Coordinates of C-alpha atoms in Angstrom, one line a residue:
X1 CA 0.0 0.0 0.0
X2 CA 2.7 2.4 1.0
X3 CA 4.8 1.7 -2.1
X4 CA 1.9 2.3 -4.3
X5 CA 1.0 5.6 -2.7
X6 CA 4.6 6.9 -2.7
X7 CA 5.3 5.7 -6.3
X8 CA 6.7 9.2 -7.2
X9 CA 9.2 9.3 -4.4
X10 CA 12.7 10.4 -5.6
X11 CA 14.9 10.0 -2.5
X12 CA 17.8 7.7 -3.2
X13 CA 17.9 6.7 0.4
X14 CA 14.6 4.9 0.2
X15 CA 15.3 3.6 -3.3
X16 CA 18.5 1.9 -2.1
X17 CA 16.8 0.5 1.0
X18 CA 13.8 -1.0 -0.7
X19 CA 15.6 -1.9 -3.9
X20 CA 17.9 -4.1 -1.9
X21 CA 15.2 -5.5 0.4
X22 CA 13.1 -6.6 -2.6
X23 CA 15.8 -8.0 -4.8
X24 CA 18.1 -9.6 -2.2
X25 CA 16.1 -12.4 -0.7
X26 CA 18.9 -14.3 1.1
X27 CA 17.7 -17.6 2.5
X28 CA 20.5 -18.0 5.0
X29 CA 20.9 -20.8 7.5
X30 CA 18.9 -20.0 10.7
X31 CA 19.4 -20.7 14.4
X32 CA 17.5 -23.1 16.6
X33 CA 13.9 -24.0 16.1
X34 CA 11.8 -23.2 19.2
X35 CA 8.4 -24.1 20.5
X36 CA 7.0 -20.7 21.4
X37 CA 3.4 -19.6 21.2
X38 CA 1.5 -19.8 18.0
X39 CA 1.5 -16.0 17.8
X40 CA 5.2 -15.8 16.7
X41 CA 6.8 -16.8 13.4
X42 CA 10.4 -16.1 14.5
X43 CA 12.6 -14.1 16.7
X44 CA 15.4 -11.9 15.2
X45 CA 17.9 -10.9 17.9
X46 CA 15.0 -11.4 20.4
X47 CA 12.6 -9.2 18.4
X48 CA 9.5 -11.1 17.5
X49 CA 7.9 -11.3 14.0
X50 CA 4.3 -11.9 14.9
X51 CA 2.1 -14.3 12.9
X52 CA -0.6 -11.6 12.4
X53 CA 2.0 -9.2 11.1
X54 CA 3.4 -11.8 8.8
X55 CA 0.0 -12.8 7.4
X56 CA -1.0 -9.1 6.8
X57 CA 2.3 -8.5 5.0
X58 CA 1.9 -11.7 3.0
X59 CA -1.7 -10.8 1.9
X60 CA -0.6 -7.3 0.8
X61 CA 2.4 -8.7 -1.1
X62 CA 0.2 -11.3 -2.8
X63 CA -2.3 -8.6 -3.9
X64 CA 0.5 -6.5 -5.3
X65 CA 1.9 -9.4 -7.3
X66 CA -1.4 -10.3 -8.7
X67 CA -2.1 -6.7 -9.7
X68 CA 1.3 -6.5 -11.5
X69 CA 1.2 -10.1 -12.9
X70 CA -2.4 -11.2 -13.3
X71 CA -1.4 -14.5 -15.0
X72 CA 0.7 -15.9 -12.1
X73 CA -1.1 -18.5 -10.0
X74 CA -1.0 -18.9 -6.2
X75 CA 0.4 -22.4 -6.9
X76 CA 3.3 -21.1 -8.9
X77 CA 4.1 -18.5 -6.2
X78 CA 4.0 -21.2 -3.5
X79 CA 6.2 -23.5 -5.5
X80 CA 8.7 -20.6 -6.0
X81 CA 8.8 -20.1 -2.2
X82 CA 6.8 -16.8 -2.2
X83 CA 5.9 -17.1 1.5
X84 CA 9.6 -17.5 2.3
X85 CA 10.4 -14.5 0.2
X86 CA 7.9 -12.4 2.2
X87 CA 9.4 -13.7 5.5
X88 CA 12.9 -12.9 4.2
X89 CA 11.9 -9.4 3.5
X90 CA 10.4 -9.0 7.0
X91 CA 13.6 -10.4 8.5
X92 CA 15.6 -7.8 6.7
X93 CA 13.3 -5.0 7.7
X94 CA 13.5 -6.0 11.3
X95 CA 17.3 -6.1 11.3
X96 CA 17.4 -2.7 9.6
X97 CA 15.0 -1.2 12.1
X98 CA 17.2 -2.4 14.9
X99 CA 20.3 -0.9 13.3
X100 CA 18.4 2.5 12.9
X101 CA 17.5 2.4 16.6
X102 CA 21.2 1.8 17.5
X103 CA 22.2 4.9 15.4
X104 CA 19.4 6.9 17.1
X105 CA 17.7 7.5 13.8
X106 CA 14.1 8.5 14.1
X107 CA 11.3 10.5 12.3
X108 CA 9.7 13.4 14.1
X109 CA 5.9 14.1 13.9
X110 CA 6.7 17.2 11.8
X111 CA 8.7 15.1 9.3
X112 CA 6.0 12.5 9.1
X113 CA 3.3 15.1 8.5
X114 CA 5.4 16.8 5.8
X115 CA 6.0 13.5 4.0
X116 CA 2.4 12.4 4.1
X117 CA 1.4 15.8 2.7
X118 CA 3.7 15.2 -0.2
X119 CA 2.0 12.0 -1.3
X120 CA 0.2 12.9 -4.6
X121 CA -2.7 10.5 -3.9
X122 CA -3.8 12.6 -0.9
X123 CA -4.0 15.9 -2.8
X124 CA -7.3 17.6 -3.5
X125 CA -8.2 19.4 -6.7
X126 CA -6.1 22.4 -5.7
X127 CA -3.0 20.2 -5.4
X128 CA -2.8 20.5 -1.7
X129 CA -3.1 17.9 1.0
X130 CA -6.8 17.0 1.7
X131 CA -7.4 15.4 5.1
X132 CA -10.8 14.1 4.1
X133 CA -9.4 12.4 0.9
X134 CA -6.5 11.0 3.0
X135 CA -8.9 9.3 5.4
X136 CA -11.3 8.1 2.6
X137 CA -8.4 6.6 0.6
X138 CA -7.0 4.8 3.6
X139 CA -10.4 3.4 4.5
X140 CA -10.9 2.2 0.9
X141 CA -7.7 0.2 1.2
X142 CA -8.5 -1.3 4.5
X143 CA -6.3 0.9 6.6
X144 CA -6.7 3.4 9.4
X145 CA -4.5 6.5 9.9
X146 CA -2.7 5.0 12.9
X147 CA -1.6 1.9 10.9
X148 CA -0.6 3.8 7.8
X149 CA 1.4 6.4 9.8
X150 CA 3.2 3.7 11.7
X151 CA 4.2 2.0 8.4
X152 CA 5.1 5.4 7.0
X153 CA 7.3 6.3 10.0
X154 CA 9.1 3.0 9.8
X155 CA 9.8 3.3 6.1
X156 CA 11.0 6.9 6.5
X157 CA 13.4 5.8 9.2
X158 CA 14.8 3.1 6.9
X159 CA 15.1 5.8 4.2
X160 CA 17.2 7.8 6.6
X161 CA 19.4 4.8 7.3
X162 CA 19.9 4.3 3.6
X163 CA 20.9 7.9 3.2
X164 CA 23.3 7.7 6.2
X165 CA 25.0 4.5 4.9
X166 CA 25.3 6.0 1.4
X167 CA 27.3 9.1 2.6
X168 CA 30.8 7.6 1.9
X169 CA 30.0 7.0 -1.8
X170 CA 31.9 9.3 -4.1
X171 CA 32.2 9.5 -7.9
X172 CA 34.8 11.3 -10.0
X173 CA 34.2 12.5 -13.5
X174 CA 37.0 10.3 -14.7
X175 CA 35.3 7.2 -13.3
X176 CA 32.0 8.1 -14.9
X177 CA 33.6 8.9 -18.3
X178 CA 35.4 5.5 -18.2
X179 CA 32.1 3.7 -17.6
X180 CA 30.4 5.8 -20.3
X181 CA 33.1 5.0 -22.9
X182 CA 33.0 1.3 -22.1
X183 CA 29.2 1.2 -22.3
X184 CA 28.8 3.3 -25.4
X185 CA 31.7 2.2 -27.5
X186 CA 30.6 0.3 -30.6
X187 CA 32.2 -2.4 -32.8
X188 CA 31.7 -3.6 -36.4
X189 CA 32.5 -7.1 -37.7
X190 CA 32.7 -8.7 -41.1
X191 CA 31.2 -12.2 -41.2
X192 CA 30.3 -15.2 -43.5
X193 CA 26.9 -16.7 -42.6
X194 CA 26.1 -20.4 -42.8
X195 CA 22.4 -20.4 -42.2
X196 CA 20.2 -23.5 -41.8
X197 CA 17.9 -22.2 -44.7
X198 CA 20.8 -22.6 -47.1
X199 CA 21.1 -26.3 -46.4
X200 CA 17.5 -27.4 -45.8
X201 CA 16.7 -28.1 -49.5
X202 CA 16.5 -31.9 -50.3
X203 CA 16.3 -33.1 -46.7
X204 CA 13.4 -35.6 -46.3
X205 CA 13.2 -37.4 -42.9
X206 CA 12.2 -41.0 -43.1
X207 CA 9.0 -42.4 -41.6
X208 CA 11.1 -44.3 -39.1
X209 CA 12.8 -41.1 -38.0
X210 CA 9.5 -39.2 -37.6
X211 CA 8.0 -42.1 -35.5
X212 CA 11.1 -42.3 -33.4
X213 CA 11.0 -38.5 -32.7
X214 CA 7.3 -38.7 -31.8
X215 CA 7.8 -41.6 -29.4
X216 CA 10.8 -39.9 -27.7
X217 CA 9.0 -36.5 -27.4
X218 CA 5.5 -37.4 -26.2
X219 CA 5.4 -34.7 -23.6
X220 CA 6.1 -32.1 -26.3
X221 CA 2.8 -32.9 -28.0
X222 CA 0.5 -33.0 -25.0
X223 CA -2.6 -30.8 -25.3
X224 CA -3.7 -29.5 -21.9
X225 CA -7.3 -29.7 -20.7
X226 CA -9.5 -27.1 -22.4
X227 CA -13.0 -25.7 -21.8
X228 CA -15.5 -23.6 -23.7
X229 CA -17.8 -21.3 -21.8
X230 CA -20.8 -19.1 -22.3
X231 CA -20.3 -16.0 -20.2
X232 CA -22.0 -12.9 -19.1
X233 CA -19.6 -10.0 -18.6
X234 CA -21.0 -7.5 -16.1
X235 CA -18.9 -4.3 -16.0
X236 CA -19.5 -0.6 -16.4
X237 CA -18.2 -0.9 -19.9
X238 CA -20.6 -3.7 -21.0
X239 CA -23.6 -2.2 -19.2
X240 CA -22.9 1.4 -20.4
X241 CA -25.7 3.0 -22.6
X242 CA -24.0 5.9 -24.3
X243 CA -27.2 6.8 -26.3
X244 CA -28.9 7.7 -23.0
X245 CA -26.4 10.5 -22.4
X246 CA -27.7 13.9 -23.5
X247 CA -25.8 17.0 -24.7
X248 CA -26.7 18.8 -21.5
X249 CA -25.2 15.9 -19.4
X250 CA -22.0 16.1 -21.3
X251 CA -21.7 19.9 -21.1
X252 CA -22.3 19.9 -17.4
X253 CA -19.6 17.2 -16.8
X254 CA -17.2 19.0 -19.1
X255 CA -17.6 22.3 -17.3
X256 CA -17.2 20.6 -13.9
X257 CA -14.0 18.7 -14.8
X258 CA -11.9 21.0 -16.9
X259 CA -8.6 19.5 -15.7
X260 CA -9.6 16.1 -17.0
X261 CA -9.4 17.5 -20.5
X262 CA -6.2 19.5 -20.4
X263 CA -3.9 18.6 -23.3
X264 CA -0.2 19.4 -23.8
X265 CA 1.1 21.4 -26.7
X266 CA 1.3 18.9 -29.7
X267 CA 2.2 18.7 -33.3
X268 CA 1.1 16.1 -35.9
X269 CA 4.4 15.2 -37.7
X270 CA 5.7 12.7 -40.1
X271 CA 9.4 12.2 -41.1
X272 CA 11.9 10.6 -43.3
X273 CA 15.1 9.1 -41.8
X274 CA 18.3 7.9 -43.2
X275 CA 20.4 6.0 -40.7
X276 CA 23.9 7.3 -39.9
X277 CA 26.3 6.0 -37.3
X278 CA 27.7 8.5 -34.8
X279 CA 31.2 8.2 -36.3
X280 CA 30.1 8.6 -39.9
X281 CA 32.7 10.3 -42.0
X282 CA 32.3 13.9 -43.3
X283 CA 31.8 12.5 -46.9
X284 CA 29.1 10.1 -45.7
X285 CA 27.3 12.9 -43.8
X286 CA 27.6 15.3 -46.8
X287 CA 26.1 12.6 -49.2
X288 CA 23.3 11.9 -46.8
X289 CA 22.5 15.6 -46.4
X290 CA 22.4 16.1 -50.1
X291 CA 20.0 13.1 -50.5
X292 CA 17.7 14.2 -47.7
X293 CA 17.7 17.8 -49.0
X294 CA 16.5 16.5 -52.4
X295 CA 13.7 14.4 -50.7
X296 CA 12.7 17.5 -48.7
X297 CA 12.3 19.5 -51.9
X298 CA 10.2 16.8 -53.5
X299 CA 7.9 16.8 -50.5
X300 CA 7.6 20.6 -50.8
X301 CA 6.5 20.1 -54.4
X302 CA 3.7 17.8 -53.3
X303 CA 5.1 14.4 -54.2
X304 CA 3.4 11.5 -52.3
X305 CA 5.2 10.6 -49.1
X306 CA 4.9 6.9 -49.6
X307 CA 6.4 7.1 -53.1
X308 CA 9.7 8.4 -51.6
X309 CA 10.2 5.3 -49.5
X310 CA 11.8 2.1 -50.9
X311 CA 9.4 -0.7 -51.7
X312 CA 11.6 -3.1 -49.8
X313 CA 12.8 -1.4 -46.5
X314 CA 15.7 -3.9 -46.2
X315 CA 17.1 -2.7 -49.5
X316 CA 16.5 1.0 -49.0
X317 CA 20.0 2.2 -48.2
X318 CA 19.0 2.9 -44.6
X319 CA 16.1 5.1 -45.6
X320 CA 12.8 4.7 -43.7
X321 CA 9.8 6.8 -42.8
X322 CA 7.0 7.2 -40.3
X323 CA 3.6 8.6 -41.2
X324 CA 1.7 11.2 -39.3
X325 CA 1.5 10.8 -35.5
X326 CA 0.9 13.3 -32.7
X327 CA 3.9 14.4 -30.7
X328 CA 3.5 16.1 -27.3
X329 CA 6.0 18.7 -26.1
X330 CA 8.6 17.0 -23.9
X331 CA 7.7 13.5 -24.9
X332 CA 11.1 12.6 -26.6
X333 CA 14.3 11.8 -24.8
X334 CA 16.8 14.7 -24.7
X335 CA 19.0 13.0 -27.3
X336 CA 16.2 13.9 -29.8
X337 CA 15.9 17.5 -28.6
X338 CA 16.8 18.8 -32.1
X339 CA 14.0 16.7 -33.6
X340 CA 11.4 18.0 -31.1
X341 CA 12.6 21.6 -31.5
X342 CA 12.3 21.4 -35.2
X343 CA 8.9 19.9 -35.1
X344 CA 7.5 22.6 -32.8
X345 CA 9.3 25.4 -34.6
X346 CA 7.9 24.5 -38.0
X347 CA 4.7 26.2 -39.3
X348 CA 1.7 24.0 -40.2
X349 CA 2.2 22.5 -43.7
X350 CA 5.9 23.2 -43.8
X351 CA 8.8 20.7 -44.5
X352 CA 12.1 21.0 -42.6
X353 CA 15.6 21.0 -43.9
X354 CA 17.7 17.9 -43.0
X355 CA 18.5 17.7 -39.2
X356 CA 20.8 15.4 -37.3
X357 CA 20.1 13.3 -34.3
X358 CA 22.0 10.4 -32.7
X359 CA 20.4 7.9 -35.2
X360 CA 20.8 9.8 -38.4
X361 CA 19.3 12.6 -40.6
X362 CA 15.6 13.5 -40.6
X363 CA 13.3 15.5 -42.7
X364 CA 10.0 16.5 -41.0
X365 CA 6.6 17.6 -42.3
X366 CA 4.0 19.2 -40.0
X367 CA 0.3 18.7 -40.8
X368 CA -1.4 20.1 -37.7
X369 CA -0.5 22.0 -34.5
X370 CA -2.4 21.9 -31.2
X371 CA -1.8 24.5 -28.4
X372 CA -1.6 23.5 -24.8
X373 CA -4.9 24.0 -22.9
X374 CA -8.3 22.4 -22.3
X375 CA -9.6 20.5 -25.3
X376 CA -12.8 21.9 -26.8
X377 CA -15.9 19.9 -25.9
X378 CA -16.4 19.0 -29.5
X379 CA -13.1 17.2 -29.6
X380 CA -13.7 15.1 -26.4
X381 CA -17.5 14.6 -26.7
X382 CA -17.1 10.8 -27.3
X383 CA -14.8 10.6 -24.3
X384 CA -17.2 12.5 -22.0
X385 CA -20.1 10.4 -23.3
X386 CA -18.3 7.2 -22.4
X387 CA -17.3 8.4 -19.0
X388 CA -20.8 9.3 -18.0
X389 CA -22.3 6.2 -19.5
X390 CA -19.9 4.0 -17.5
X391 CA -20.5 6.0 -14.3
X392 CA -24.2 5.4 -14.6
X393 CA -23.6 1.7 -15.4
X394 CA -21.4 1.3 -12.4
X395 CA -24.3 2.6 -10.2
X396 CA -26.7 -0.1 -11.4
X397 CA -24.1 -2.9 -11.7
X398 CA -24.9 -4.5 -8.4
X399 CA -28.6 -4.4 -9.0
X400 CA -28.3 -6.1 -12.4
X401 CA -25.9 -8.7 -11.1
X402 CA -28.3 -9.6 -8.2
X403 CA -31.2 -9.9 -10.6
X404 CA -29.3 -12.3 -12.9
X405 CA -28.0 -14.3 -10.0
X406 CA -31.4 -14.7 -8.4
X407 CA -32.7 -16.1 -11.7
X408 CA -29.9 -18.6 -11.9
X409 CA -30.4 -19.7 -8.3
X410 CA -34.1 -20.2 -9.2
X411 CA -33.0 -22.6 -12.0
X412 CA -33.1 -20.3 -15.0
X413 CA -30.4 -21.0 -17.6
X414 CA -27.6 -18.3 -17.8
X415 CA -28.5 -17.4 -21.4
X416 CA -32.2 -17.0 -20.6
X417 CA -31.5 -15.0 -17.4
X418 CA -29.3 -12.6 -19.4
X419 CA -31.9 -12.3 -22.1
X420 CA -34.6 -11.4 -19.6
X421 CA -32.4 -8.6 -18.4
X422 CA -31.7 -7.4 -21.9
X423 CA -28.0 -8.5 -21.8
X424 CA -25.9 -10.4 -24.3
X425 CA -24.1 -13.7 -23.7
X426 CA -20.6 -14.3 -25.1
X427 CA -19.0 -17.6 -25.9
X428 CA -15.3 -18.4 -25.9
X429 CA -13.5 -20.9 -28.1
X430 CA -11.9 -23.8 -26.4
X431 CA -9.0 -22.6 -24.2
X432 CA -6.5 -23.9 -21.7
X433 CA -5.9 -22.6 -18.2
X434 CA -2.6 -21.2 -19.3
X435 CA -4.0 -19.3 -22.3
X436 CA -7.4 -17.9 -21.5
X437 CA -9.1 -15.5 -23.9
X438 CA -7.8 -12.0 -23.2
X439 CA -11.3 -10.5 -23.3
X440 CA -12.3 -12.5 -20.2
X441 CA -9.9 -10.5 -18.0
X442 CA -10.3 -13.0 -15.3
X443 CA -8.0 -13.5 -12.3
X444 CA -6.1 -16.7 -11.7
X445 CA -8.4 -17.8 -8.9
X446 CA -11.3 -17.4 -11.3
X447 CA -9.7 -19.7 -13.8
X448 CA -9.2 -22.3 -11.2
X449 CA -12.9 -22.1 -10.4
X450 CA -13.9 -22.4 -14.1
X451 CA -11.7 -25.5 -14.7
X452 CA -13.2 -27.1 -11.6
X453 CA -16.7 -27.0 -13.1
X454 CA -18.1 -30.0 -15.0
X455 CA -19.8 -29.7 -18.4
X456 CA -23.1 -27.9 -18.1
X457 CA -22.3 -26.4 -14.7
X458 CA -22.7 -22.7 -14.0
X459 CA -20.7 -20.6 -11.5
X460 CA -22.6 -20.2 -8.3
X461 CA -21.1 -16.9 -7.5
X462 CA -19.7 -14.1 -9.8
X463 CA -16.0 -14.3 -10.7
X464 CA -14.0 -11.1 -10.3
X465 CA -12.5 -9.6 -13.5
X466 CA -10.3 -6.5 -14.1
X467 CA -13.4 -4.3 -14.7
X468 CA -16.2 -6.0 -12.9
X469 CA -17.7 -9.5 -12.6
X470 CA -18.3 -12.6 -14.7
X471 CA -21.0 -15.4 -14.6
X472 CA -20.1 -18.4 -16.8
X473 CA -21.4 -21.8 -17.8
X474 CA -19.1 -24.5 -19.1
X475 CA -20.6 -25.8 -22.3
X476 CA -17.7 -28.1 -23.5
X477 CA -14.8 -29.9 -21.8
X478 CA -11.9 -31.4 -23.7
X479 CA -9.6 -33.5 -21.4
X480 CA -5.9 -33.3 -21.6
X481 CA -4.5 -35.6 -24.3
X482 CA -1.5 -36.4 -26.5
X483 CA -1.9 -35.2 -30.1
X484 CA -2.0 -38.0 -32.7
X485 CA 1.1 -38.4 -34.9
X486 CA -0.8 -37.3 -38.0
X487 CA -1.7 -34.0 -36.4
X488 CA 1.9 -33.1 -35.5
X489 CA 3.7 -34.8 -38.4
X490 CA 4.4 -31.6 -40.3
X491 CA 5.8 -30.0 -37.1
X492 CA 8.1 -33.0 -36.5
X493 CA 9.3 -32.9 -40.1
X494 CA 10.1 -29.2 -39.8
X495 CA 12.1 -29.8 -36.6
X496 CA 14.0 -32.7 -38.1
X497 CA 14.8 -30.8 -41.3
X498 CA 16.0 -27.8 -39.2
X499 CA 18.1 -30.0 -37.0
X500 CA 19.8 -31.7 -39.9
X501 CA 20.2 -28.4 -41.8
X502 CA 21.9 -26.8 -38.7
X503 CA 24.2 -29.8 -38.4
X504 CA 25.2 -29.4 -42.1
X505 CA 25.7 -25.6 -41.6
X506 CA 28.0 -26.2 -38.7
X507 CA 29.9 -28.8 -40.6
X508 CA 30.4 -26.5 -43.5
X509 CA 31.4 -23.6 -41.3
X510 CA 33.9 -25.7 -39.4
X511 CA 35.4 -27.0 -42.6
X512 CA 35.8 -23.5 -43.9
X513 CA 37.4 -22.4 -40.6
X514 CA 39.9 -25.2 -40.9
X515 CA 40.8 -24.3 -44.4
X516 CA 41.2 -20.6 -43.5
X517 CA 44.2 -21.4 -41.2
X518 CA 46.5 -21.3 -44.2
X519 CA 47.0 -18.3 -46.5
X520 CA 46.0 -20.3 -49.6
X521 CA 43.0 -21.7 -47.8
X522 CA 41.9 -18.3 -46.6
X523 CA 42.1 -16.9 -50.1
X524 CA 40.1 -19.8 -51.4
X525 CA 37.3 -19.5 -48.8
X526 CA 37.0 -15.7 -49.3
X527 CA 36.8 -16.1 -53.0
X528 CA 34.2 -18.9 -52.7
X529 CA 32.0 -16.9 -50.3
X530 CA 32.7 -13.4 -51.6
X531 CA 29.0 -12.7 -52.3
X532 CA 28.0 -13.7 -48.8
X533 CA 30.5 -11.7 -46.8
X534 CA 28.5 -9.2 -44.7
X535 CA 29.5 -6.0 -42.8
X536 CA 27.5 -5.7 -39.6
X537 CA 25.8 -2.6 -38.3
X538 CA 27.6 -1.1 -35.2
X539 CA 26.8 -2.8 -31.9
X540 CA 27.7 -2.3 -28.2
X541 CA 28.9 -4.7 -25.6
X542 CA 25.4 -5.7 -24.6
X543 CA 25.7 -8.9 -26.7
X544 CA 23.2 -8.2 -29.5
X545 CA 24.5 -7.9 -33.1
X546 CA 22.0 -6.6 -35.7
X547 CA 21.1 -9.4 -38.1
X548 CA 22.6 -12.1 -35.9
X549 CA 20.9 -11.8 -32.6
X550 CA 22.5 -12.3 -29.1
X551 CA 26.0 -13.6 -29.6
X552 CA 28.0 -12.7 -26.5
X553 CA 31.1 -14.8 -27.4
X554 CA 31.4 -13.0 -30.8
X555 CA 30.8 -9.6 -29.2
X556 CA 33.6 -10.3 -26.7
X557 CA 36.0 -11.1 -29.6
X558 CA 35.0 -8.0 -31.4
X559 CA 35.9 -5.7 -28.5
X560 CA 38.9 -7.6 -27.1
X561 CA 40.7 -8.9 -30.2
X562 CA 43.3 -6.4 -31.4
X563 CA 43.9 -7.9 -34.9
X564 CA 41.4 -7.9 -37.7
X565 CA 42.2 -11.5 -38.6
X566 CA 39.4 -14.0 -39.3
X567 CA 38.8 -15.9 -36.1
X568 CA 39.5 -19.7 -35.9
X569 CA 36.3 -20.6 -34.1
X570 CA 32.8 -21.0 -35.4
X571 CA 30.1 -18.8 -33.7
X572 CA 26.5 -20.0 -33.2
X573 CA 23.9 -17.4 -34.1
X574 CA 20.1 -17.3 -34.2
X575 CA 19.7 -19.0 -37.6
X576 CA 22.9 -21.0 -38.0
X577 CA 26.7 -20.3 -37.7
X578 CA 29.1 -17.6 -38.8
X579 CA 32.8 -17.1 -39.3
X580 CA 33.9 -13.6 -38.4
X581 CA 36.6 -11.0 -37.9
X582 CA 36.7 -7.6 -36.2
X583 CA 36.5 -4.7 -38.6
X584 CA 36.6 -1.6 -36.4
X585 CA 35.8 0.0 -33.1
X586 CA 33.8 3.3 -32.9
X587 CA 34.6 5.6 -30.0
X588 CA 31.6 7.3 -28.3
X589 CA 30.7 10.8 -29.4
X590 CA 32.3 13.4 -27.0
X591 CA 29.4 15.8 -27.5
X592 CA 27.0 13.2 -26.3
X593 CA 29.1 12.7 -23.2
X594 CA 29.0 16.4 -22.4
X595 CA 25.2 16.3 -22.7
X596 CA 24.8 13.1 -20.6
X597 CA 27.6 13.6 -18.1
X598 CA 25.4 14.4 -15.1
X599 CA 23.2 11.4 -15.8
X600 CA 26.1 9.0 -15.9
X601 CA 27.7 10.4 -12.7
X602 CA 24.4 10.1 -10.9
X603 CA 23.9 6.6 -12.1
X604 CA 27.4 5.5 -11.0
X605 CA 26.9 7.2 -7.6
X606 CA 23.6 5.3 -7.1
X607 CA 25.4 2.0 -8.0
X608 CA 28.1 2.7 -5.4
X609 CA 25.5 3.6 -2.8
X610 CA 23.7 0.3 -3.5
X611 CA 27.0 -1.6 -3.2
X612 CA 27.7 0.0 0.2
X613 CA 24.2 -0.9 1.4
X614 CA 24.5 -4.5 0.2
X615 CA 27.8 -4.9 2.0
X616 CA 26.2 -3.5 5.2
X617 CA 23.1 -5.7 4.8
X618 CA 25.3 -8.8 4.3
X619 CA 27.2 -8.0 7.5
X620 CA 24.1 -7.6 9.7
X621 CA 22.6 -10.8 8.2
X622 CA 25.7 -12.8 9.1
X623 CA 25.6 -11.5 12.6
X624 CA 21.9 -11.9 13.3
X625 CA 20.6 -14.5 15.6
X626 CA 17.4 -16.0 14.1
X627 CA 15.2 -18.4 16.1
X628 CA 12.4 -20.0 14.1
X629 CA 9.2 -20.7 16.0
X630 CA 6.4 -21.6 13.5
X631 CA 8.2 -22.6 10.4
X632 CA 5.3 -24.5 9.0
X633 CA 3.4 -21.2 8.4
X634 CA 6.0 -20.5 5.6
X635 CA 5.3 -23.6 3.5
X636 CA 7.9 -25.4 1.4
X637 CA 11.3 -23.8 1.6
X638 CA 13.1 -23.0 -1.7
X639 CA 15.8 -25.6 -2.4
X640 CA 13.9 -28.2 -0.3
X641 CA 15.8 -30.3 2.2
X642 CA 19.2 -29.1 1.0
X643 CA 18.3 -25.6 1.9
X644 CA 16.9 -26.5 5.3
X645 CA 20.0 -28.4 6.2
X646 CA 22.3 -25.3 5.7

């Protein structure tokens, strides 16, 4: 709850503390197991972690996980040791609270009031703290002010501890520049591809091989249990009746809520782009500028935008385009400030001269401009109509749901009950528990309920969805089964062909690599594959090479190998194998460093602060005395018996 309400907090003290607590779930060996009262889960240096506090924290954590990852099931969380993760977090928080007390760190009432007043969720329409809204919002989330303020005070204290521990961290410009150069440096390679596609022709697996693959891979062809349901979606969206909203209704709402329709300054822009690396030579830049200037002039003369683009984007000499889209002021990263400035500086209907960004040269055309301010009612009429219709639908949702449910309890079929209330029934295709239809928007618990029903059975209570509730009847059940060989034969053939083609590609690449070890062999291979030798696009140390995918071993060679010789090893890539050699390294743009220096220094400082905090946290964890009391509450421990024996 607190994290959600303080989502805009910027203090690095609290980010360090909670970042480490959340990420570093250390399941260390614990002390003795006691037989204390059932009200305690464990003692940490004689401080108790109470069962009721643990269960409350667990339920809040579970709710947050489901909100962020609706598809994860409680079973998956349990198998992953989620209850132990929550316990580990509480252990860490208890230890840190004890350390804060030793350092005499505390939060005064005045500090607490100031921080609560800064929470955006508690602000009224005037942007200032609203006490009534504060109490209502806490009540809606099952909290009272005393509980919330206790949690808030504890977290602010931990924030102070994080800030205190981070004080020794220092960063020099030289350190940040070194990290920047290392991260932003690029490399280019030359490579010969040996793709599986090139060797797949003529491969025909035998019937015996197909059958053997099928028999050995039965689990791969299992079809999970599936169901088909008739469903009634009850939500403000489905019950809304926009036609009942009058012009007077919309005008009244619009006048009462002007802030809801404020719009930033925007322009409708389209652009052409020719890609240029940061280290492009003066001649390359000059040629690109000439080309883009010619395209700009053709646009000014009224030529069709699409006609200027290559029919095949992969053969367009790095030219691409994006059709009209609305761009808001401040929406682009600062690396594209020149683009944004040009877009907002152009008059409506005008075309820009070529302009440079970090990715290349652009030509912009502006179709429409929209000033900042409240959008006219005419522009947002449909939006207002929808809001009002859904608000009215929300008011009658419970009444409609009760009416339908009463009919079902009385023995009326779901479809008939819906029809009598003037509602439409939907039907899903067959689906598995792992892949429910997106339009159901049903929580994992609801799916468990649906798959527990037999054919012809209807849910006895509404199931919760993202927007409302769902009543459903299972109309077809298809049990789990293994697909017949005939149904998966084409898939097996494709896999066998791919496997054999990859083996042939590897064999050819290895043979070429062996031959290239002599000068004569090198000349022969380069002559044989001269039409396939490819120069890569620039790439960084992150491991991804355009056109080849993630190839960390090859990236390492490109940045560490000093010579430009062809490498003796064969590299596995996304669609086969390659032989490669380093071509060049591209130093980062000094101008970009000057623009981003503060950001990189701040990032490195934060990293050092986190390292200090991690080291401190490890120390207090190693020194802590932990006595488990009710370990069964935590369920299976990650790592099983091995972990418990540590």
